[in-house]
Amino acid sequence: MGRRGLNTRKGILRATLPVLRRLPPRAALRAVGEFGRWEYRLVPSTRNRILEAIRQHAEALGEPWDPSAVGPELAANLIRSRARDLLLDGRTDAELEGVFRIEGREHLDGATAGGRGALLLANHFGAHLVGAYWIIRHGYPWRMFGERPRHISRLMAEQFALDGPLGQARLFVSRKANPAEAAGAILRAARVLRAGIVLSIASDVRWPTPPNATAEFLGRSYAFSSTWVTLAAHAGVPVVPMYCSIEPMGTYRVDFEPAFTLPTAAARDDRLAAHWVQHGLRLVENRVRRDPANSIDYFFWEEDEAGPRNRAMAG
Amino acid sequence: MPDPQLFDAVCGLIRSVVKLDAEVPMTPDSTLVDDLGVDSLDLVSVFLEVQDAFGVVIDEEDLTGIVSVGDLVAYVAERRASQAA
């Protein structure tokens, strides 16, 4: 999505958040979605960019999506994803009643039974940070391994400020880290898992330097971070895939899929690591196929890197 | 000069994890990243294997000071001594 469009959305959100926070959460979230539909209807350049992205990816994946039906929903979800978890701040449990629909919670609870750590396999599908918000709000001991997100709720900001050996503050990683720093962060994350904490890490992060593996996603080939594979294999903890979809009526659906474990060898065998990286991406791609309107990030990855091309051409 | 037995054991572990050819020389001055080509993924494996094999805990804050094979051997020796004390 173009920088100008993003800035417009951010500006609208910033200006309207104080008002939206006075509304019941579902009404506020529906209103945010309406901004996106309004922009889609009134701004031809936005509409055309969205339609083109849907057409390109439908062709690359061989999916019979109707761009004119998916387009307005994708536009609504684009702006709702920009709101992150900001509209959930300061709400009581009663106010949030009905905002979340949870499927497969037994998979998370089974994986963490007896105080075990679990690796929550996250992604950038839908409203990924809102899923994390639900986890924190429901009292699971949770940390995130990845780059630090910005523009987040107070609840999440407090979580991110947790310090100490098992705190969140030292689990943020940077693309500029040297090998020793990167290794240190992974060791720290392994310790967090062994301490019985739920650690969220994304499976769909394009990463140009090791630890990474080349895999296919949405018809193209990229180098993706393989850190989640290393961690899951070394720590021997269950891996629980999680998705948070944006729904049209001001609600979110959080899905937990059945847990799986990785063989220890995946931590040291490049081919095995690549296999699991591809497995993680295939799970996300299945979601995209079923729900293209929640493919918010992927359809607008930088064009030089992310424009779909035929699998046969993918390196 | 590091303890020769410990040095050999650490070298063997590094060779096994990183899959280094036997003819690649390894001295106390060999740097893990530049000389031996150990990347961050291998480093994680090396450190985790060292922890398990020698019963020591490696503090992540100390990793930036472990540049060479000799540094790693000295670190393990120091941790073993401090844990035994």
CSV table of N, CA, C and O in Angstrom, one decimal, chain A residues 44-111:
chain,number,residue,atom,x,y,z
A,44,PRO,N,-10.1,6.6,-6.1
A,44,PRO,CA,-9.9,5.6,-7.1
A,44,PRO,C,-8.5,4.9,-7.0
A,44,PRO,O,-8.4,3.7,-7.3
A,45,SER,N,-7.5,5.7,-6.6
A,45,SER,CA,-6.1,5.1,-6.6
A,45,SER,C,-6.0,4.0,-5.6
A,45,SER,O,-5.4,3.0,-5.8
A,46,THR,N,-6.7,4.2,-4.4
A,46,THR,CA,-6.7,3.2,-3.4
A,46,THR,C,-7.4,2.0,-3.9
A,46,THR,O,-7.0,0.8,-3.7
A,47,ARG,N,-8.6,2.2,-4.4
A,47,ARG,CA,-9.4,1.1,-4.9
A,47,ARG,C,-8.7,0.3,-6.0
A,47,ARG,O,-8.6,-0.9,-5.9
A,48,ASN,N,-8.1,1.0,-6.9
A,48,ASN,CA,-7.4,0.3,-8.0
A,48,ASN,C,-6.2,-0.5,-7.5
A,48,ASN,O,-5.9,-1.6,-7.9
A,49,ARG,N,-5.5,0.1,-6.5
A,49,ARG,CA,-4.3,-0.7,-5.9
A,49,ARG,C,-4.8,-1.9,-5.2
A,49,ARG,O,-4.2,-3.0,-5.3
A,50,ILE,N,-5.9,-1.8,-4.5
A,50,ILE,CA,-6.4,-3.0,-3.8
A,50,ILE,C,-6.9,-4.0,-4.8
A,50,ILE,O,-6.6,-5.2,-4.7
A,51,LEU,N,-7.7,-3.6,-5.8
A,51,LEU,CA,-8.2,-4.5,-6.8
A,51,LEU,C,-7.1,-5.2,-7.5
A,51,LEU,O,-7.1,-6.5,-7.7
A,52,GLU,N,-6.0,-4.5,-7.9
A,52,GLU,CA,-4.9,-5.1,-8.6
A,52,GLU,C,-4.2,-6.1,-7.7
A,52,GLU,O,-3.8,-7.2,-8.2
A,53,ALA,N,-4.0,-5.8,-6.4
A,53,ALA,CA,-3.3,-6.7,-5.5
A,53,ALA,C,-4.1,-8.0,-5.4
A,53,ALA,O,-3.5,-9.1,-5.4
A,54,ILE,N,-5.4,-7.9,-5.3
A,54,ILE,CA,-6.3,-9.1,-5.2
A,54,ILE,C,-6.2,-9.9,-6.5
A,54,ILE,O,-6.0,-11.1,-6.5
A,55,ARG,N,-6.3,-9.2,-7.6
A,55,ARG,CA,-6.2,-10.0,-8.9
A,55,ARG,C,-4.9,-10.7,-9.1
A,55,ARG,O,-4.8,-11.9,-9.4
A,56,GLN,N,-3.8,-10.0,-8.8
A,56,GLN,CA,-2.5,-10.6,-8.9
A,56,GLN,C,-2.3,-11.8,-8.0
A,56,GLN,O,-1.8,-12.9,-8.5
A,57,HIS,N,-2.8,-11.7,-6.8
A,57,HIS,CA,-2.6,-12.8,-5.9
A,57,HIS,C,-3.6,-14.0,-6.2
A,57,HIS,O,-3.2,-15.2,-6.0
A,58,ALA,N,-4.8,-13.6,-6.7
A,58,ALA,CA,-5.7,-14.7,-7.1
A,58,ALA,C,-5.1,-15.5,-8.2
A,58,ALA,O,-5.2,-16.7,-8.2
A,59,GLU,N,-4.5,-14.8,-9.1
A,59,GLU,CA,-3.9,-15.5,-10.3
A,59,GLU,C,-2.7,-16.3,-9.8
A,59,GLU,O,-2.5,-17.5,-10.2
A,60,ALA,N,-1.8,-15.8,-9.0
A,60,ALA,CA,-0.7,-16.5,-8.5
A,60,ALA,C,-1.0,-17.8,-7.7
A,60,ALA,O,-0.4,-18.8,-7.8
A,61,LEU,N,-2.1,-17.7,-7.0
A,61,LEU,CA,-2.5,-18.8,-6.1
A,61,LEU,C,-3.6,-19.7,-6.8
A,61,LEU,O,-4.0,-20.7,-6.3
A,62,GLY,N,-4.1,-19.2,-8.0
A,62,GLY,CA,-5.1,-20.0,-8.7
A,62,GLY,C,-6.5,-20.0,-7.9
A,62,GLY,O,-7.2,-21.0,-7.9
A,63,GLU,N,-6.8,-18.9,-7.3
A,63,GLU,CA,-8.0,-18.8,-6.5
A,63,GLU,C,-9.1,-18.0,-7.2
A,63,GLU,O,-8.8,-17.0,-7.8
A,64,PRO,N,-10.3,-18.4,-7.1
A,64,PRO,CA,-11.4,-17.8,-7.8
A,64,PRO,C,-12.0,-16.6,-7.1
A,64,PRO,O,-13.2,-16.4,-7.0
A,65,TRP,N,-11.2,-15.8,-6.4
A,65,TRP,CA,-11.7,-14.7,-5.6
A,65,TRP,C,-12.4,-13.6,-6.6
A,65,TRP,O,-11.9,-13.4,-7.7
A,66,ASP,N,-13.4,-13.0,-6.1
A,66,ASP,CA,-14.0,-11.9,-6.8
A,66,ASP,C,-13.5,-10.6,-6.2
A,66,ASP,O,-13.8,-10.2,-5.1
A,67,PRO,N,-12.6,-9.9,-7.0
A,67,PRO,CA,-12.0,-8.7,-6.4
A,67,PRO,C,-13.0,-7.6,-6.0
A,67,PRO,O,-12.7,-7.0,-5.0
A,68,SER,N,-14.1,-7.5,-6.6
A,68,SER,CA,-15.1,-6.5,-6.3
A,68,SER,C,-15.8,-6.8,-4.9
A,68,SER,O,-16.3,-5.9,-4.2
A,69,ALA,N,-15.8,-8.1,-4.6
A,69,ALA,CA,-16.4,-8.5,-3.3
A,69,ALA,C,-15.3,-8.4,-2.2
A,69,ALA,O,-15.6,-8.0,-1.0
A,70,VAL,N,-14.1,-8.9,-2.5
A,70,VAL,CA,-13.1,-8.9,-1.5
A,70,VAL,C,-12.6,-7.5,-1.2
A,70,VAL,O,-12.2,-7.1,-0.1
A,71,GLY,N,-12.5,-6.6,-2.2
A,71,GLY,CA,-11.9,-5.3,-2.2
A,71,GLY,C,-12.4,-4.5,-1.0
A,71,GLY,O,-11.6,-4.0,-0.2
A,72,PRO,N,-13.7,-4.2,-0.9
A,72,PRO,CA,-14.2,-3.4,0.3
A,72,PRO,C,-13.8,-3.9,1.6
A,72,PRO,O,-13.5,-3.2,2.6
A,73,GLU,N,-13.9,-5.3,1.7
A,73,GLU,CA,-13.6,-5.9,3.0
A,73,GLU,C,-12.1,-5.7,3.4
A,73,GLU,O,-11.7,-5.5,4.5
A,74,LEU,N,-11.3,-5.9,2.3
A,74,LEU,CA,-9.8,-5.8,2.5
A,74,LEU,C,-9.5,-4.3,2.9
A,74,LEU,O,-8.7,-4.0,3.8
A,75,ALA,N,-10.2,-3.4,2.3
A,75,ALA,CA,-10.0,-1.9,2.6
A,75,ALA,C,-10.4,-1.7,4.0
A,75,ALA,O,-9.7,-0.9,4.7
A,76,ALA,N,-11.5,-2.2,4.5
A,76,ALA,CA,-11.9,-2.0,5.9
A,76,ALA,C,-10.9,-2.6,6.8
A,76,ALA,O,-10.6,-2.1,7.8
A,77,ASN,N,-10.4,-3.8,6.5
A,77,ASN,CA,-9.5,-4.5,7.4
A,77,ASN,C,-8.1,-3.8,7.4
A,77,ASN,O,-7.4,-3.9,8.4
A,78,LEU,N,-7.7,-3.2,6.3
A,78,LEU,CA,-6.5,-2.5,6.3
A,78,LEU,C,-6.4,-1.4,7.3
A,78,LEU,O,-5.5,-1.2,8.1
A,79,ILE,N,-7.5,-0.6,7.4
A,79,ILE,CA,-7.5,0.4,8.4
A,79,ILE,C,-7.8,-0.1,9.8
A,79,ILE,O,-7.2,0.4,10.8
A,80,ARG,N,-8.5,-1.2,9.9
A,80,ARG,CA,-8.7,-1.8,11.3
A,80,ARG,C,-7.4,-2.3,11.8
A,80,ARG,O,-7.1,-2.3,13.0
A,81,SER,N,-6.6,-2.9,10.9
A,81,SER,CA,-5.3,-3.4,11.4
A,81,SER,C,-4.4,-2.3,11.8
A,81,SER,O,-3.6,-2.5,12.7
A,82,ARG,N,-4.6,-1.1,11.2
A,82,ARG,CA,-3.8,0.1,11.7
A,82,ARG,C,-4.1,0.5,13.1
A,82,ARG,O,-3.3,1.1,13.8
A,83,ALA,N,-5.4,0.3,13.5
A,83,ALA,CA,-5.8,0.6,14.8
A,83,ALA,C,-5.2,-0.3,15.9
A,83,ALA,O,-5.3,0.0,17.1
A,84,ARG,N,-4.6,-1.4,15.4
A,84,ARG,CA,-4.0,-2.4,16.3
A,84,ARG,C,-4.9,-2.7,17.5
A,84,ARG,O,-6.1,-2.9,17.3
A,85,ASP,N,-4.4,-2.6,18.7
A,85,ASP,CA,-5.2,-2.9,19.9
A,85,ASP,C,-5.6,-1.6,20.6
A,85,ASP,O,-6.1,-1.7,21.7
A,86,LEU,N,-5.5,-0.5,19.9
A,86,LEU,CA,-5.6,0.8,20.6
A,86,LEU,C,-7.1,1.1,21.1
A,86,LEU,O,-7.3,1.7,22.1
A,87,LEU,N,-8.0,0.5,20.4
A,87,LEU,CA,-9.4,0.7,20.8
A,87,LEU,C,-9.9,-0.2,21.9
A,87,LEU,O,-11.0,-0.2,22.3
A,88,LEU,N,-9.0,-1.1,22.3
A,88,LEU,CA,-9.4,-2.1,23.4
A,88,LEU,C,-8.9,-1.6,24.7
A,88,LEU,O,-9.2,-2.1,25.8
A,89,ASP,N,-8.0,-0.5,24.7
A,89,ASP,CA,-7.5,0.0,25.9
A,89,ASP,C,-8.5,0.5,26.9
A,89,ASP,O,-9.5,1.2,26.4
A,90,GLY,N,-8.3,0.2,28.1
A,90,GLY,CA,-9.2,0.8,29.2
A,90,GLY,C,-10.6,0.2,29.2
A,90,GLY,O,-11.5,0.8,29.9
A,91,ARG,N,-10.9,-0.8,28.5
A,91,ARG,CA,-12.2,-1.4,28.5
A,91,ARG,C,-12.3,-2.5,29.6
A,91,ARG,O,-11.3,-3.2,29.9
A,92,THR,N,-13.5,-2.6,30.1
A,92,THR,CA,-13.7,-3.6,31.2
A,92,THR,C,-13.9,-5.0,30.4
A,92,THR,O,-14.2,-5.0,29.2
A,93,ASP,N,-13.8,-6.1,31.2
A,93,ASP,CA,-14.1,-7.4,30.6
A,93,ASP,C,-15.5,-7.4,30.0
A,93,ASP,O,-15.7,-8.0,29.0
A,94,ALA,N,-16.4,-6.8,30.7
A,94,ALA,CA,-17.8,-6.8,30.3
A,94,ALA,C,-17.9,-6.1,28.9
A,94,ALA,O,-18.6,-6.5,28.0
A,95,GLU,N,-17.2,-5.0,28.8
A,95,GLU,CA,-17.2,-4.2,27.5
A,95,GLU,C,-16.6,-5.0,26.4
A,95,GLU,O,-17.0,-4.9,25.2
A,96,LEU,N,-15.6,-5.9,26.7
A,96,LEU,CA,-15.0,-6.6,25.6
A,96,LEU,C,-15.7,-7.9,25.3
A,96,LEU,O,-15.4,-8.6,24.4
A,97,GLU,N,-16.8,-8.2,26.2
A,97,GLU,CA,-17.6,-9.4,25.9
A,97,GLU,C,-18.1,-9.3,24.5
A,97,GLU,O,-18.7,-8.3,24.1
A,98,GLY,N,-18.0,-10.3,23.8
A,98,GLY,CA,-18.5,-10.3,22.4
A,98,GLY,C,-17.6,-9.8,21.4
A,98,GLY,O,-17.9,-9.9,20.2
A,99,VAL,N,-16.5,-9.2,21.8
A,99,VAL,CA,-15.6,-8.6,20.7
A,99,VAL,C,-14.7,-9.8,20.2
A,99,VAL,O,-14.3,-9.8,19.0
A,100,PHE,N,-14.4,-10.8,21.0
A,100,PHE,CA,-13.6,-11.9,20.6
A,100,PHE,C,-14.4,-13.2,20.5
A,100,PHE,O,-15.2,-13.5,21.3
A,101,ARG,N,-14.1,-13.9,19.4
A,101,ARG,CA,-14.6,-15.2,19.2
A,101,ARG,C,-13.4,-16.1,19.2
A,101,ARG,O,-12.5,-15.9,18.4
A,102,ILE,N,-13.3,-17.1,20.1
A,102,ILE,CA,-12.1,-17.9,20.3
A,102,ILE,C,-12.4,-19.3,19.8
A,102,ILE,O,-13.4,-19.9,20.2
A,103,GLU,N,-11.6,-19.8,19.0
A,103,GLU,CA,-11.7,-21.2,18.5
A,103,GLU,C,-10.4,-22.0,18.8
A,103,GLU,O,-9.3,-21.5,18.5
A,104,GLY,N,-10.6,-23.1,19.3
A,104,GLY,CA,-9.4,-24.0,19.6
A,104,GLY,C,-8.6,-23.7,20.8
A,104,GLY,O,-7.4,-24.0,20.9
A,105,ARG,N,-9.2,-23.0,21.8
A,105,ARG,CA,-8.4,-22.6,23.0
A,105,ARG,C,-7.9,-23.8,23.7
A,105,ARG,O,-6.8,-23.8,24.3
A,106,GLU,N,-8.6,-25.0,23.5
A,106,GLU,CA,-8.1,-26.2,24.1
A,106,GLU,C,-6.7,-26.6,23.6
A,106,GLU,O,-5.9,-27.2,24.4
A,107,HIS,N,-6.3,-26.2,22.4
A,107,HIS,CA,-5.0,-26.5,21.9
A,107,HIS,C,-3.9,-25.7,22.7
A,107,HIS,O,-2.9,-26.2,23.0
A,108,LEU,N,-4.2,-24.5,23.0
A,108,LEU,CA,-3.3,-23.6,23.8
A,108,LEU,C,-3.2,-24.2,25.2
A,108,LEU,O,-2.1,-24.3,25.8
A,109,ASP,N,-4.4,-24.4,25.8
A,109,ASP,CA,-4.4,-24.9,27.2
A,109,ASP,C,-3.8,-26.2,27.3
A,109,ASP,O,-3.1,-26.5,28.3
A,110,GLY,N,-4.0,-27.1,26.3
A,110,GLY,CA,-3.3,-28.4,26.4
A,110,GLY,C,-1.8,-28.3,26.3
A,110,GLY,O,-1.1,-29.0,27.0
A,111,ALA,N,-1.4,-27.4,25.4
A,111,ALA,CA,0.1,-27.3,25.3
A,111,ALA,C,0.8,-26.7,26.5
A,111,ALA,O,1.9,-27.0,26.8
